[in-house]
Short mmCIF file of C-alpha atoms in Angstrom, two decimals:
data_model
loop_
_atom_site.label_atom_id
_atom_site.label_comp_id
_atom_site.label_asym_id
_atom_site.label_seq_id
_atom_site.Cartn_x
_atom_site.Cartn_y
_atom_site.Cartn_z
CA MET A 25 31.10 -24.65 -17.41
CA LEU A 26 29.13 -23.25 -14.51
CA GLU A 27 30.80 -19.86 -14.80
CA ASN A 28 28.91 -19.40 -18.06
CA LEU A 29 25.58 -19.27 -16.20
CA THR A 30 23.88 -15.93 -15.61
CA GLN A 31 22.32 -14.85 -12.34
CA GLN A 32 18.58 -15.56 -12.35
CA PRO A 33 16.15 -12.99 -10.94
CA PRO A 34 14.72 -14.03 -7.56
CA ASP A 35 11.13 -15.21 -7.33
CA LYS A 36 9.26 -12.15 -6.05
CA ILE A 37 6.95 -14.07 -3.73
CA ILE A 38 9.75 -16.11 -2.17
CA GLN A 39 11.85 -12.95 -1.86
CA LEU A 40 8.96 -11.18 -0.12
CA SER A 41 8.58 -14.08 2.31
CA GLY A 42 12.25 -13.75 3.20
CA MET A 43 11.82 -10.03 3.84
CA PHE A 44 8.83 -10.74 6.07
CA ARG A 45 10.73 -13.29 8.13
CA ALA A 46 13.62 -10.84 8.60
CA ASP A 47 11.30 -8.02 9.75
CA GLU A 48 11.59 -7.77 13.54
CA ARG A 49 8.44 -5.67 14.06
CA ASP A 50 5.88 -7.60 16.09
CA THR A 51 3.05 -5.82 14.24
CA LYS A 52 3.99 -7.23 10.83
CA ILE A 53 1.22 -8.72 8.66
CA ASP A 54 1.86 -11.19 5.82
CA LEU A 55 -0.56 -10.86 2.91
CA GLY A 56 1.92 -12.05 0.30
CA VAL A 57 2.38 -15.78 0.70
CA GLY A 58 0.21 -17.90 -1.59
CA VAL A 59 -0.96 -20.57 0.85
CA TYR A 60 -4.13 -20.82 2.92
CA LYS A 61 -3.76 -19.78 6.56
CA ASP A 62 -6.27 -19.94 9.39
CA ALA A 63 -7.04 -17.14 11.85
CA ASN A 64 -3.92 -18.04 13.84
CA GLY A 65 -1.65 -17.81 10.81
CA ASN A 66 -1.23 -21.57 10.48
CA THR A 67 -1.68 -23.81 7.44
CA PRO A 68 -3.40 -26.77 9.13
CA ILE A 69 -3.64 -30.37 8.01
CA MET A 70 -7.28 -30.96 7.14
CA ARG A 71 -9.14 -33.32 9.44
CA ALA A 72 -9.98 -35.90 6.78
CA VAL A 73 -6.44 -35.86 5.43
CA LYS A 74 -5.04 -36.50 8.91
CA LYS A 75 -7.45 -39.41 9.41
CA ALA A 76 -6.49 -40.82 6.00
CA GLU A 77 -2.81 -40.61 6.93
CA GLN A 78 -3.47 -42.56 10.11
CA LEU A 79 -5.31 -45.23 8.14
CA LEU A 80 -2.57 -45.34 5.52
CA TRP A 81 0.07 -45.74 8.22
CA ASN A 82 -1.68 -48.88 9.42
CA GLU A 83 -2.67 -50.31 6.05
CA GLU A 84 0.16 -49.52 3.61
CA THR A 85 2.38 -52.53 2.94
CA THR A 86 4.82 -51.26 0.28
CA LYS A 87 6.66 -48.19 -0.96
CA SER A 88 7.21 -49.60 -4.43
CA TYR A 89 6.42 -47.55 -7.54
CA THR A 90 2.85 -47.26 -8.76
CA ALA A 91 2.77 -46.52 -12.51
CA LEU A 92 4.44 -43.97 -14.77
CA VAL A 93 1.31 -41.82 -14.79
CA GLY A 94 0.30 -42.59 -11.22
CA ASP A 95 -2.43 -44.74 -9.74
CA GLY A 96 -5.61 -45.29 -11.74
CA ALA A 97 -7.82 -44.88 -8.70
CA PHE A 98 -6.45 -41.35 -8.23
CA HIS A 99 -7.26 -40.55 -11.86
CA LYS A 100 -10.81 -41.78 -11.43
CA VAL A 101 -11.68 -39.84 -8.27
CA MET A 102 -10.12 -36.66 -9.63
CA ALA A 103 -11.92 -36.97 -12.95
CA ASP A 104 -15.18 -37.24 -11.01
CA LEU A 105 -14.28 -34.23 -8.84
CA VAL A 106 -13.23 -31.96 -11.70
CA LEU A 107 -15.35 -33.15 -14.62
CA GLY A 108 -18.30 -34.99 -13.08
CA ASP A 109 -20.27 -36.66 -15.87
CA SER A 110 -19.57 -33.95 -18.44
CA VAL A 111 -17.49 -36.19 -20.72
CA SER A 112 -17.19 -39.94 -21.34
CA SER A 113 -14.23 -41.66 -19.72
CA ASP A 114 -12.91 -43.08 -23.02
CA ARG A 115 -11.96 -39.54 -24.05
CA LEU A 116 -9.77 -38.96 -20.99
CA ALA A 117 -6.04 -39.54 -20.52
CA PHE A 118 -4.16 -38.83 -17.30
CA ALA A 119 -0.76 -38.22 -15.77
CA HIS A 120 -0.08 -37.63 -12.11
CA ALA A 121 2.60 -34.95 -11.76
CA PRO A 122 4.48 -33.23 -8.90
CA GLY A 123 1.95 -30.52 -8.09
CA GLY A 124 -0.17 -28.34 -10.32
CA THR A 125 3.03 -26.70 -11.56
CA GLY A 126 4.37 -30.07 -12.65
CA ALA A 127 1.11 -30.78 -14.45
CA ILE A 128 1.32 -27.47 -16.31
CA ARG A 129 4.88 -28.23 -17.34
CA GLN A 130 3.93 -31.65 -18.69
CA ILE A 131 1.07 -30.12 -20.67
CA LEU A 132 3.39 -27.53 -22.19
CA GLU A 133 5.81 -30.29 -23.17
CA LEU A 134 2.91 -32.14 -24.80
CA ILE A 135 1.85 -29.01 -26.69
CA LYS A 136 5.35 -28.50 -28.04
CA VAL A 137 5.35 -32.01 -29.47
CA ALA A 138 1.73 -32.18 -30.68
CA SER A 139 1.29 -28.62 -31.97
CA PRO A 140 4.69 -26.96 -32.51
CA ASP A 141 3.19 -24.00 -34.40
CA ALA A 142 0.67 -23.16 -31.68
CA THR A 143 0.63 -19.91 -29.73
CA VAL A 144 -0.31 -20.08 -26.06
CA TRP A 145 -2.69 -17.32 -24.96
CA MET A 146 -2.97 -16.28 -21.32
CA SER A 147 -4.83 -13.61 -19.40
CA ASP A 148 -3.24 -10.27 -18.58
CA PRO A 149 -2.59 -10.55 -15.69
CA THR A 150 -2.08 -14.19 -14.84
CA TRP A 151 -0.14 -16.30 -12.36
CA PRO A 152 3.51 -15.30 -13.01
CA ASN A 153 4.63 -18.89 -13.46
CA HIS A 154 2.40 -19.29 -16.54
CA PRO A 155 4.48 -17.01 -18.82
CA ALA A 156 7.72 -18.11 -17.17
CA MET A 157 7.05 -21.77 -17.95
CA VAL A 158 5.76 -21.12 -21.47
CA LYS A 159 8.93 -19.14 -22.16
CA GLY A 160 11.06 -21.86 -20.59
CA VAL A 161 9.58 -24.51 -22.88
CA GLY A 162 10.04 -22.22 -25.89
CA ILE A 163 6.45 -21.82 -27.08
CA PRO A 164 5.24 -18.50 -28.58
CA MET A 165 2.78 -16.69 -26.33
CA ARG A 166 0.33 -13.82 -26.39
CA THR A 167 -1.91 -12.25 -23.78
CA TYR A 168 -5.59 -11.40 -23.81
CA THR A 169 -7.24 -8.56 -21.90
CA TYR A 170 -8.79 -9.70 -18.65
CA LEU A 171 -9.17 -7.09 -15.91
CA ASN A 172 -10.92 -3.72 -16.09
CA MET A 173 -8.53 -1.63 -14.03
CA GLU A 174 -11.23 0.83 -12.99
CA THR A 175 -13.97 -1.54 -11.86
CA ARG A 176 -11.71 -4.50 -10.97
CA THR A 177 -14.13 -6.77 -12.82
CA VAL A 178 -13.55 -8.92 -15.89
CA ASP A 179 -13.19 -6.84 -19.06
CA PHE A 180 -15.16 -9.42 -21.00
CA ASP A 181 -15.53 -7.39 -24.20
CA GLY A 182 -11.78 -6.83 -24.31
CA MET A 183 -11.14 -10.51 -23.59
CA MET A 184 -13.38 -11.70 -26.41
CA GLU A 185 -11.98 -9.14 -28.85
CA ASP A 186 -8.45 -10.38 -28.19
CA LEU A 187 -9.33 -14.08 -28.30
CA ALA A 188 -11.06 -13.56 -31.64
CA GLN A 189 -7.51 -13.25 -33.02
CA ALA A 190 -6.59 -16.80 -31.97
CA LYS A 191 -6.04 -19.21 -34.82
CA ALA A 192 -6.96 -22.86 -35.16
CA GLY A 193 -4.73 -24.99 -32.96
CA ASP A 194 -3.78 -22.18 -30.60
CA ILE A 195 -3.95 -22.91 -26.87
CA VAL A 196 -5.92 -20.65 -24.50
CA ILE A 197 -5.09 -20.84 -20.79
CA LEU A 198 -8.13 -20.19 -18.61
CA HIS A 199 -8.32 -20.15 -14.82
CA GLY A 200 -11.00 -22.68 -13.88
CA CYS A 201 -12.10 -20.59 -10.89
CA CYS A 202 -10.69 -18.11 -8.35
CA HIS A 203 -8.53 -16.22 -10.86
CA ASN A 204 -5.00 -15.65 -9.60
CA PRO A 205 -4.03 -12.82 -9.07
CA THR A 206 -7.22 -10.81 -9.57
CA GLY A 207 -10.04 -12.77 -7.89
CA ALA A 208 -12.34 -11.64 -10.73
CA ASN A 209 -14.09 -14.54 -12.46
CA LEU A 210 -16.24 -15.32 -15.47
CA ASN A 211 -19.94 -15.87 -14.86
CA GLN A 212 -21.80 -18.82 -16.37
CA THR A 213 -23.05 -16.87 -19.39
CA GLN A 214 -19.53 -15.67 -20.13
CA TRP A 215 -18.16 -19.21 -19.88
CA GLY A 216 -20.69 -20.21 -22.52
CA GLU A 217 -19.60 -17.42 -24.86
CA VAL A 218 -15.94 -18.33 -24.40
CA ALA A 219 -16.72 -21.97 -25.22
CA ASP A 220 -18.60 -20.94 -28.38
CA LEU A 221 -15.69 -18.75 -29.50
CA LEU A 222 -13.07 -21.43 -28.93
CA VAL A 223 -15.10 -24.00 -30.85
CA ALA A 224 -15.63 -21.56 -33.72
CA LYS A 225 -11.93 -20.66 -33.86
CA GLY A 226 -10.70 -24.21 -33.46
CA ALA A 227 -8.59 -23.18 -30.46
CA VAL A 228 -7.91 -25.60 -27.59
CA PRO A 229 -8.78 -24.62 -24.02
CA PHE A 230 -6.19 -25.29 -21.33
CA VAL A 231 -7.88 -24.97 -17.95
CA ASP A 232 -5.72 -24.51 -14.87
CA ILE A 233 -7.94 -25.36 -11.90
CA ALA A 234 -6.05 -24.94 -8.64
CA TYR A 235 -8.70 -23.66 -6.21
CA GLN A 236 -11.80 -25.79 -6.72
CA GLY A 237 -14.02 -25.35 -3.66
CA PHE A 238 -12.50 -22.01 -2.63
CA GLY A 239 -14.86 -19.86 -4.71
CA ASP A 240 -18.60 -20.59 -4.88
CA GLY A 241 -18.48 -24.28 -3.98
CA LEU A 242 -17.06 -27.56 -5.32
CA GLN A 243 -19.69 -28.03 -8.03
CA GLU A 244 -20.09 -24.34 -8.87
CA ASP A 245 -16.34 -23.85 -9.30
CA ALA A 246 -16.23 -26.69 -11.83
CA PHE A 247 -18.93 -25.16 -14.06
CA GLY A 248 -16.52 -23.69 -16.60
CA VAL A 249 -14.24 -26.68 -17.02
CA ARG A 250 -17.24 -29.02 -17.34
CA LEU A 251 -18.94 -26.82 -19.91
CA LEU A 252 -15.79 -26.68 -22.02
CA ALA A 253 -15.40 -30.46 -21.77
CA GLN A 254 -18.95 -30.88 -23.07
CA GLN A 255 -18.54 -28.51 -26.00
CA CYS A 256 -14.90 -28.64 -27.13
CA PRO A 257 -13.53 -31.60 -29.07
CA GLU A 258 -10.16 -31.33 -27.34
CA MET A 259 -9.09 -29.89 -24.02
CA LEU A 260 -6.16 -29.79 -21.59
CA ILE A 261 -6.55 -29.58 -17.80
CA SER A 262 -4.07 -29.13 -14.97
CA ALA A 263 -5.56 -29.80 -11.54
CA SER A 264 -3.90 -29.16 -8.19
CA CYS A 265 -4.70 -30.72 -4.82
CA SER A 266 -2.40 -28.39 -2.88
CA LYS A 267 -5.04 -25.89 -1.81
CA ASN A 268 -8.36 -27.70 -1.48
CA PHE A 269 -6.75 -30.65 0.32
CA GLY A 270 -4.09 -28.56 2.09
CA ILE A 271 -1.29 -30.92 0.97
CA TYR A 272 1.10 -28.30 -0.42
CA ARG A 273 4.33 -30.11 0.38
CA GLU A 274 3.10 -33.46 -0.97
CA ARG A 275 3.18 -32.07 -4.56
CA CYS A 276 0.01 -33.60 -5.92
CA GLY A 277 -1.19 -32.51 -9.35
CA LEU A 278 -2.86 -34.13 -12.33
CA VAL A 279 -2.86 -33.73 -16.10
CA ILE A 280 -6.15 -34.56 -17.81
CA THR A 281 -6.50 -34.48 -21.57
CA VAL A 282 -9.85 -34.63 -23.36
CA SER A 283 -9.55 -36.15 -26.84
CA LYS A 284 -11.91 -36.35 -29.80
CA ASP A 285 -12.20 -40.13 -29.58
CA ALA A 286 -10.75 -43.25 -28.00
CA ASP A 287 -7.98 -43.59 -30.60
CA ASN A 288 -6.67 -40.13 -29.83
CA THR A 289 -7.01 -40.87 -26.11
CA ALA A 290 -4.60 -43.77 -26.52
CA LEU A 291 -2.11 -41.52 -28.31
CA ALA A 292 -2.35 -38.89 -25.58
CA GLN A 293 -1.95 -41.49 -22.83
CA GLY A 294 1.14 -42.90 -24.49
CA MET A 295 2.71 -39.45 -24.80
CA LEU A 296 1.92 -38.55 -21.19
CA SER A 297 3.57 -41.78 -20.02
CA SER A 298 6.62 -40.97 -22.11
CA LEU A 299 6.85 -37.40 -20.80
CA ASN A 300 6.65 -38.57 -17.20
CA ARG A 301 9.39 -41.14 -17.87
CA LEU A 302 11.64 -38.51 -19.45
CA ASN A 303 11.13 -35.87 -16.76
CA PHE A 304 10.88 -37.69 -13.44
CA SER A 305 9.88 -41.31 -14.13
CA PHE A 306 7.34 -42.14 -11.42
CA PRO A 307 5.33 -39.45 -9.62
CA PRO A 308 5.19 -39.19 -5.81
CA ASP A 309 2.31 -41.24 -4.45
CA HIS A 310 1.66 -40.16 -0.85
CA GLY A 311 -0.49 -37.10 -1.55
CA ALA A 312 -2.42 -38.82 -4.31
CA ARG A 313 -3.05 -41.80 -2.07
CA LEU A 314 -4.52 -39.52 0.61
CA VAL A 315 -6.73 -37.72 -1.90
CA THR A 316 -7.97 -41.04 -3.24
CA MET A 317 -8.80 -42.28 0.24
CA VAL A 318 -10.63 -39.08 1.20
CA LEU A 319 -12.70 -38.97 -1.99
CA SER A 320 -13.49 -42.70 -1.91
CA ASP A 321 -14.61 -42.98 1.71
CA PRO A 322 -18.08 -41.44 2.35
CA GLU A 323 -17.26 -40.44 5.94
CA LEU A 324 -13.89 -38.91 5.10
CA ARG A 325 -15.31 -37.15 2.06
CA ALA A 326 -18.17 -35.63 4.05
CA ASP A 327 -15.74 -34.33 6.66
CA TRP A 328 -13.42 -32.93 3.96
CA GLU A 329 -16.27 -31.19 2.16
CA ALA A 330 -17.51 -29.72 5.45
CA GLU A 331 -14.08 -28.34 6.36
CA LEU A 332 -13.51 -27.04 2.83
CA GLU A 333 -16.83 -25.21 3.07
CA GLU A 334 -15.70 -23.69 6.37
CA VAL A 335 -12.56 -22.44 4.64
CA ARG A 336 -14.53 -21.02 1.72
CA THR A 337 -17.15 -19.21 3.78
CA GLY A 338 -14.47 -17.97 6.16
CA MET A 339 -12.66 -16.24 3.29
CA LEU A 340 -15.92 -14.73 2.04
CA LYS A 341 -16.52 -13.33 5.52
CA LEU A 342 -13.03 -11.81 5.59
CA ARG A 343 -13.60 -10.27 2.15
CA LYS A 344 -16.79 -8.61 3.32
CA GLN A 345 -15.18 -7.35 6.53
CA LEU A 346 -12.28 -5.75 4.64
CA ALA A 347 -14.61 -4.19 2.06
CA ASP A 348 -16.77 -2.80 4.89
CA ALA A 349 -13.74 -1.46 6.76
CA LEU A 350 -12.43 0.26 3.64
CA ARG A 351 -15.87 1.68 2.94
CA ALA A 352 -15.90 3.18 6.43
CA GLU A 353 -12.37 4.59 6.08
CA THR A 354 -12.74 6.01 2.56
CA GLY A 355 -16.40 7.02 2.62
CA SER A 356 -16.76 5.35 -0.77
CA ASP A 357 -17.47 1.95 -2.28
CA ARG A 358 -14.39 1.86 -4.49
CA TYR A 359 -13.15 -1.27 -2.72
CA GLY A 360 -16.50 -3.02 -2.91
CA PHE A 361 -15.08 -5.41 -5.50
CA ILE A 362 -13.17 -7.22 -2.74
CA ALA A 363 -16.42 -8.70 -1.42
CA GLU A 364 -17.50 -9.72 -4.93
CA HIS A 365 -14.26 -11.50 -5.87
CA ARG A 366 -13.66 -15.15 -5.08
CA GLY A 367 -10.72 -17.26 -3.99
CA MET A 368 -7.60 -16.45 -2.02
CA PHE A 369 -6.51 -13.37 -3.96
CA SER A 370 -7.54 -9.92 -5.12
CA ARG A 371 -5.64 -6.92 -6.41
CA LEU A 372 -6.22 -3.65 -4.55
CA GLY A 373 -5.16 -1.43 -7.45
CA LEU A 374 -2.39 0.30 -5.48
CA SER A 375 0.79 1.52 -7.13
CA GLU A 376 4.09 -0.22 -6.43
CA GLU A 377 5.17 2.84 -4.46
CA GLN A 378 2.10 2.56 -2.24
CA VAL A 379 2.79 -1.13 -1.69
CA VAL A 380 6.34 -0.26 -0.62
CA LYS A 381 4.99 2.33 1.83
CA LEU A 382 2.64 -0.26 3.30
CA ARG A 383 5.62 -2.52 3.90
CA GLU A 384 8.07 0.11 5.15
CA ASP A 385 5.71 2.30 7.19
CA HIS A 386 3.07 -0.19 8.34
CA ALA A 387 4.78 -3.63 8.22
CA ILE A 388 2.10 -4.91 5.82
CA TYR A 389 3.52 -7.23 3.17
CA MET A 390 1.91 -7.91 -0.21
CA ILE A 391 3.07 -8.48 -3.79
CA GLY A 392 4.23 -5.39 -5.70
CA ASP A 393 1.18 -5.42 -7.97
CA SER A 394 -0.97 -5.13 -4.79
CA ARG A 395 -2.16 -8.73 -4.89
CA PHE A 396 -3.02 -9.79 -1.36
CA ASN A 397 -3.88 -13.13 0.21
CA VAL A 398 -7.37 -12.98 1.75
CA ALA A 399 -6.47 -15.85 4.05
CA GLY A 400 -3.79 -13.65 5.60
CA LEU A 401 -6.50 -11.41 7.08
CA ASN A 402 -8.12 -11.78 10.47
CA GLU A 403 -10.62 -9.75 12.49
CA LYS A 404 -7.86 -8.02 14.45
CA SER A 405 -5.75 -7.05 11.44
CA ILE A 406 -8.53 -5.88 9.09
CA PRO A 407 -9.07 -2.42 10.71
CA VAL A 408 -5.28 -1.90 10.82
CA ILE A 409 -4.93 -2.79 7.14
CA ALA A 410 -7.84 -0.58 6.08
CA LYS A 411 -6.39 2.45 7.89
CA ALA A 412 -2.94 1.78 6.42
CA ILE A 413 -4.29 1.54 2.88
CA VAL A 414 -5.94 4.91 3.24
CA ALA A 415 -2.79 6.35 4.88
CA VAL A 416 -0.67 5.51 1.81
CA GLY A 417 -3.22 7.15 -0.50
CA GLY A 418 -5.30 4.12 -1.47
#
């Protein structure tokens, strides 16, 4: 049987990480990996999370299962974090899943059952796992224009022109904030126009929010998802706690559905319970328990918000420093967009050949489409990177 399998292409990011580890040059710089790193290259455990773990160690009395869709207290604190008071609770159904990726997968499974004729629309470009998972589930997909390749800003006219072709019942994936891989994001006016278009077309928004708090702030980053929840009769949300709580390996994600009314909420909740049972039965609890404790305890929450703000402003500072260094090296402002983008990622606009030269000649590692991780920068490496970019013709 197994001989009938075909070799699968390697994940480009994981492959790049392997190449970086094998590189023996002590000057090597990793801008490819998709996790937050501090100035020392570490991915630390956040202070509040560590305190919550210590409390949990002393207080936890069982390792028994919670519920098929996870603990209700986790649902409640996450609904408040992501949606605030934008929608009544009787319209919300939940399912805790293994990471944001697991949440996306469960949503796609739900779409296939609930709307088998739907097409899933996604930005061009988007996170590579979006099209891979949609294809894996077997749902038709199309892309909409997103990035102006010259200005590195959102091509909003192109986006709206493409989405005008969506039909009733189609699903539109939107990055809630900190667009991956571009770093270019919708402004509040544009979010409003997107909401109006989706309502007019009868399309269903599917918001993937994985970086809340990394862009303009916890509340500001939730503007789009909350606006859509207020205006659209139905909505799908995948939320990840990997980045803003720093609990990558705990695999903590959440599905939230917004239904038209309480009756449809009950249907959605029943289906989410069934999908969890079919795919992995009970979700892992440790990460969700920590998130619940941090968000429920005023002291822990204040410490978490303070550290998250340090992370956010630190990345903004690094963005400005790299943009300034490139301005000095090039004598132009063509990389000024780096300082305007938000989140962990931006695309430099280099060719794949230039990216290879950065890796081979300068030991600087980034994804082939020139997406780089802002958190991989530091004050020492920024001048080196700026000079190298110019040296390869950037």
